[in-house]
PDB file of C-alpha atoms in Angstrom:
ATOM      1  CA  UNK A   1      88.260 102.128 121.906  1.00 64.00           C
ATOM      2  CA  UNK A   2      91.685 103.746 122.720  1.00 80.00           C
ATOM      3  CA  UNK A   3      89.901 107.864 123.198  1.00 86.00           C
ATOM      4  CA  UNK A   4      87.669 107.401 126.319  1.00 84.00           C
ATOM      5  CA  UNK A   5      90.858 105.592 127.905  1.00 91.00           C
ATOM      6  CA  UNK A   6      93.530 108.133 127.256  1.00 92.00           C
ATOM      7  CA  UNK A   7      93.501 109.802 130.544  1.00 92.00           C
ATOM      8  CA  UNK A   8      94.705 106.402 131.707  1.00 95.00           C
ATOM      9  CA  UNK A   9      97.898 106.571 129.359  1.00 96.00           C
ATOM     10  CA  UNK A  10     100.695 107.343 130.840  1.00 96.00           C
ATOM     11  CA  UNK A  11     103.461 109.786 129.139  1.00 96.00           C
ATOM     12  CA  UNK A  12     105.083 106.788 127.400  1.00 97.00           C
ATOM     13  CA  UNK A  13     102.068 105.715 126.113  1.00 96.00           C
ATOM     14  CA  UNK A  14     100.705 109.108 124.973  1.00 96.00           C
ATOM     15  CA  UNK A  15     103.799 109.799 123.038  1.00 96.00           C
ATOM     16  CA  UNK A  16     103.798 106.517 121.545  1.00 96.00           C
ATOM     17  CA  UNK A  17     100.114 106.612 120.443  1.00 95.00           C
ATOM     18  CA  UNK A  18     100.472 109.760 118.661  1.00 94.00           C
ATOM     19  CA  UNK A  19     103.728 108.615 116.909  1.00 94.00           C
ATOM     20  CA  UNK A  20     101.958 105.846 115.718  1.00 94.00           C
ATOM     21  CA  UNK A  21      99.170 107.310 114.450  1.00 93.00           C
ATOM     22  CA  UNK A  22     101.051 109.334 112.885  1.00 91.00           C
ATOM     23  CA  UNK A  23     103.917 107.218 111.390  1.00 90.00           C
ATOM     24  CA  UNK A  24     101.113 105.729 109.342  1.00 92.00           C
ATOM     25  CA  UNK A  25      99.120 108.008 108.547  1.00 89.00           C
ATOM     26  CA  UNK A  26      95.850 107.028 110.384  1.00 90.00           C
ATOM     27  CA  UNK A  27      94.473 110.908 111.015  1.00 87.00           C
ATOM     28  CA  UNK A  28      92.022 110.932 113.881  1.00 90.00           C
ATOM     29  CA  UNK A  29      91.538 114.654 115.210  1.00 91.00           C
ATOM     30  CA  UNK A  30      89.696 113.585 118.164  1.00 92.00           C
ATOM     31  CA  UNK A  31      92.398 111.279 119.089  1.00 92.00           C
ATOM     32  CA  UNK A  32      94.884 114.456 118.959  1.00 92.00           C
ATOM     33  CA  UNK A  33      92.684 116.154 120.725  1.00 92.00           C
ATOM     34  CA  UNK A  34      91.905 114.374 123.658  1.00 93.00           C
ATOM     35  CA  UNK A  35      95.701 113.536 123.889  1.00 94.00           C
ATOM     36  CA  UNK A  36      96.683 117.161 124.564  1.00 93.00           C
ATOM     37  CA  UNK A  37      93.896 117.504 126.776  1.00 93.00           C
ATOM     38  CA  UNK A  38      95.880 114.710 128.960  1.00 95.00           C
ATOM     39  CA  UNK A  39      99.276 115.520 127.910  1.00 95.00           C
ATOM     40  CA  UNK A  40      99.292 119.209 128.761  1.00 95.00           C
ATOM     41  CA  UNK A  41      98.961 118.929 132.569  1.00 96.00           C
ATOM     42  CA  UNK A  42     101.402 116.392 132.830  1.00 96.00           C
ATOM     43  CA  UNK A  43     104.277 117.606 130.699  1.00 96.00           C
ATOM     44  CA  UNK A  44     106.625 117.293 133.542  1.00 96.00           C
ATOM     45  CA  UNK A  45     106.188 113.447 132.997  1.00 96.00           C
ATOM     46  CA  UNK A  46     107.915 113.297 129.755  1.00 97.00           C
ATOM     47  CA  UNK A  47     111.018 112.220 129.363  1.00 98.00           C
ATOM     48  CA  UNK A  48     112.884 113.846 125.999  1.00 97.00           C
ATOM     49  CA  UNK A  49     112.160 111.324 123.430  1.00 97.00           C
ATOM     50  CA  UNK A  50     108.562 111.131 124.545  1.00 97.00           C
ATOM     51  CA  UNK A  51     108.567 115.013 124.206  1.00 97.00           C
ATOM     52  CA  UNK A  52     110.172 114.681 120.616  1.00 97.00           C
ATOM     53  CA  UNK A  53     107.812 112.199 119.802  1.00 96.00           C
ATOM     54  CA  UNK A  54     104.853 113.722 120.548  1.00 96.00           C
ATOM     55  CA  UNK A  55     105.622 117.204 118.590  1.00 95.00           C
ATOM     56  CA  UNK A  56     106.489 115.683 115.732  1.00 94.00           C
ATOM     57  CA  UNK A  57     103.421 113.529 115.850  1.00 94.00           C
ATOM     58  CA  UNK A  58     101.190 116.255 115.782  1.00 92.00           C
ATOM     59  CA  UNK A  59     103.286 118.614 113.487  1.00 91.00           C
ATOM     60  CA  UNK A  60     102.916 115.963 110.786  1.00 89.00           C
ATOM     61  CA  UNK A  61      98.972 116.422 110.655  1.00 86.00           C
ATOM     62  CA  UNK A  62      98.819 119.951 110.827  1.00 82.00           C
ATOM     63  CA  UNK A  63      95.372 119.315 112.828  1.00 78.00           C
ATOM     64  CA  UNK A  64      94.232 123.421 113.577  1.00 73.00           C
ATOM     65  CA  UNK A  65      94.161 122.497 117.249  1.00 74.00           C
ATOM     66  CA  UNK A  66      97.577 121.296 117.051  1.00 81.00           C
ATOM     67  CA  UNK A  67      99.192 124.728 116.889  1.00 86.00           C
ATOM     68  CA  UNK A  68      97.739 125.539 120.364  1.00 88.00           C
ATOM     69  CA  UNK A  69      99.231 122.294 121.889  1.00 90.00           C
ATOM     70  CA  UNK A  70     102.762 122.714 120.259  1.00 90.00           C
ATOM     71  CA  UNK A  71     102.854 126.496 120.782  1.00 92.00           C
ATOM     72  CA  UNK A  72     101.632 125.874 124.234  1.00 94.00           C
ATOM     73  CA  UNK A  73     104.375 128.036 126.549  1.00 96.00           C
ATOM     74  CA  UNK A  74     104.737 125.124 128.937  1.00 96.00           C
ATOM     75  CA  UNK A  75     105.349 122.748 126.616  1.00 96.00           C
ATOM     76  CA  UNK A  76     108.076 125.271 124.472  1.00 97.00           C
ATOM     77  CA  UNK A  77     109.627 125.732 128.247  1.00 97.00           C
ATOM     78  CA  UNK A  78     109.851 122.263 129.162  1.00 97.00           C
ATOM     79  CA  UNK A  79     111.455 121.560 125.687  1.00 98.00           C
ATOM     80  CA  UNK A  80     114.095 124.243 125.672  1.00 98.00           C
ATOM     81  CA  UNK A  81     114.958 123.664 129.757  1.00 97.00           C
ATOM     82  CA  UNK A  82     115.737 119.894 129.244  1.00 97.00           C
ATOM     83  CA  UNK A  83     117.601 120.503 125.277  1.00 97.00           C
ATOM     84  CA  UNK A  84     120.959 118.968 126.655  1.00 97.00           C
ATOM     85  CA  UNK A  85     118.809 116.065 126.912  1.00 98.00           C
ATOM     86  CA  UNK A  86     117.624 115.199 123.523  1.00 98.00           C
ATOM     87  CA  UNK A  87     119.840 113.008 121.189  1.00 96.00           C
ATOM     88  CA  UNK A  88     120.520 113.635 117.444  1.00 95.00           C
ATOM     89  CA  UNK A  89     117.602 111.434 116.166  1.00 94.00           C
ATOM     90  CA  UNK A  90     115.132 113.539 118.893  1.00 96.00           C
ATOM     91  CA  UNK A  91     116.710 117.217 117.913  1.00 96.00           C
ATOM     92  CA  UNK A  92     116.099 115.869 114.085  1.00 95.00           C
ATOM     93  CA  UNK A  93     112.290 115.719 115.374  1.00 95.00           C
ATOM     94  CA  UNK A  94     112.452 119.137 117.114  1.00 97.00           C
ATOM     95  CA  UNK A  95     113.718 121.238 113.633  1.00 96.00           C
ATOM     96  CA  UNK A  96     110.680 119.175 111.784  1.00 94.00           C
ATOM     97  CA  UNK A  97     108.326 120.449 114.881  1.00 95.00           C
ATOM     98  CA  UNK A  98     110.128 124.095 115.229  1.00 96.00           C
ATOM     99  CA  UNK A  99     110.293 124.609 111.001  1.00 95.00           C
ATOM    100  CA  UNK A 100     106.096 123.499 111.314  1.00 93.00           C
ATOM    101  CA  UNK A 101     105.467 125.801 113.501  1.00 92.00           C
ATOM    102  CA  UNK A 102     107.641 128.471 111.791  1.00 93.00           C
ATOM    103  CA  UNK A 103     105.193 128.218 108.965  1.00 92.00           C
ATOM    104  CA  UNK A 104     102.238 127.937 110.794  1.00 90.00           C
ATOM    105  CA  UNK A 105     102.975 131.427 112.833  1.00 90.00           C
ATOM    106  CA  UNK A 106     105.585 132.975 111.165  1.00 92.00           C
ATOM    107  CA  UNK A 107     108.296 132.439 113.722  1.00 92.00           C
ATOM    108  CA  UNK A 108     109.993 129.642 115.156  1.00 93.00           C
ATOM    109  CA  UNK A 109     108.723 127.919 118.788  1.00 95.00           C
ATOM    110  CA  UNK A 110     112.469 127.684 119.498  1.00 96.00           C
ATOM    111  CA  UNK A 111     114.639 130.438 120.881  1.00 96.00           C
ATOM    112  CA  UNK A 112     117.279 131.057 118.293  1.00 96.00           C
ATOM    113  CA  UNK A 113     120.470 129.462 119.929  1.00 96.00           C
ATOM    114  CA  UNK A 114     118.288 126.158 120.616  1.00 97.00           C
ATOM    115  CA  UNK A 115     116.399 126.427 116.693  1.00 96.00           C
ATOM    116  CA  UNK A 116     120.269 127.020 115.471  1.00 97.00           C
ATOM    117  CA  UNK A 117     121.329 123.906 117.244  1.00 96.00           C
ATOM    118  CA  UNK A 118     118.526 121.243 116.222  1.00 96.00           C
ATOM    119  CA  UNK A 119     119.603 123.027 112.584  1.00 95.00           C
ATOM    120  CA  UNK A 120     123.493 122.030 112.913  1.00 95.00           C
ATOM    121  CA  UNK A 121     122.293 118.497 113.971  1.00 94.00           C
ATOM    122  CA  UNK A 122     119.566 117.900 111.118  1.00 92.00           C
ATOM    123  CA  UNK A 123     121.858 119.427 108.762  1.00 92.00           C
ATOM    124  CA  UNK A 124     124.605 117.310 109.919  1.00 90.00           C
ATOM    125  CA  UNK A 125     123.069 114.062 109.626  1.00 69.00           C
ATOM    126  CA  UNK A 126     123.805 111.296 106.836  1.00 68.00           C
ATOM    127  CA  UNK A 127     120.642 110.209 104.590  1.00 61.00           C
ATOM    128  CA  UNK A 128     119.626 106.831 105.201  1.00 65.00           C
ATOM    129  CA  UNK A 129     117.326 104.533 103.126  1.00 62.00           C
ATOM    130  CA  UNK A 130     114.198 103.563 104.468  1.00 65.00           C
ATOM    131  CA  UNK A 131     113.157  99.514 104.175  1.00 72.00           C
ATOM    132  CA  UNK A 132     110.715 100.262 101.737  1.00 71.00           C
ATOM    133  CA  UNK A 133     113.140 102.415  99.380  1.00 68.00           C
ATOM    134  CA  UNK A 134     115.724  99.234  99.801  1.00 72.00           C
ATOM    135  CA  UNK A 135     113.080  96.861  98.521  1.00 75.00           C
ATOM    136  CA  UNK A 136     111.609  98.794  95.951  1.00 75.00           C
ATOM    137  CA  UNK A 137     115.285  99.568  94.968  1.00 75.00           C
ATOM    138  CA  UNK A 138     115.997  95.719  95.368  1.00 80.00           C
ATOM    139  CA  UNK A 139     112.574  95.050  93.168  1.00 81.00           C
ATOM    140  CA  UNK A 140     113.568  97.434  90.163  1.00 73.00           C
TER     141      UNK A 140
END
């Protein structure tokens, strides 16, 4: 239902759809697919947390086509030109997405000075319980 109606997404929506998908787990290739088909030509559309969103959506399925949409110069450029624009949660999402690709190619998608950064910031951040570790914690 949602694929033939993608191109009618908006950047929002795109972002959010992936993230979705794959917060949960639901794998649907075509659905990836088709997405950076849209996405691609309208990358100046997304705002920073829609950008975040998006790569770490389709890092987490590891989909073979996604490598060609994350590595995709464009998208690396409009990443790295708009980094004073991400917040801690987002540049958390962009060392997941960078340290995928790193092991996908063998280098990082980042330039060094922006990989370092989203390092300090995931590095820095305090661990927090999800709601299902509380109530399995509360349940034991």
């Amino acid at each position: 239902v949602v694929l033939p109606r993608l191109d009618e997404f908006n950047s929002q929506a795109l972002a959010n759809i992936a993230w979705a998908y794959a917060s949960v787990g639901h794998s649907s290739p075509q659905l990836f697919d088709k997405a950076a088909e849209v996405a691609l030509p309208r990358l100046h559309e997304f705002n920073a947390q829609h950008l975040a969103n998006i790569v770490w959506a389709y890092s987490v399925f590891n989909f073979p086509s996604t490598f060609e949409f994350c590595a995709h110069p464009d998208l690396v450029r409009i990443i790295v030109s708009s980094i004073d624009k991400f917040d801690d949660k987002h540049l958390r999402q962009l060392h997941q997405w960078n340290l995928w690709g790193k092991e996908r190619s063998g280098k990082t998608l980042l330039p060094v000075d922006v990989s370092e950064h989203c390092l300090k910031i995931f590095s820095s951040s305090e661990l927090s319980q999800s709601r299902l570790q509380n109530d399995v914690a509360r349940a034991l």
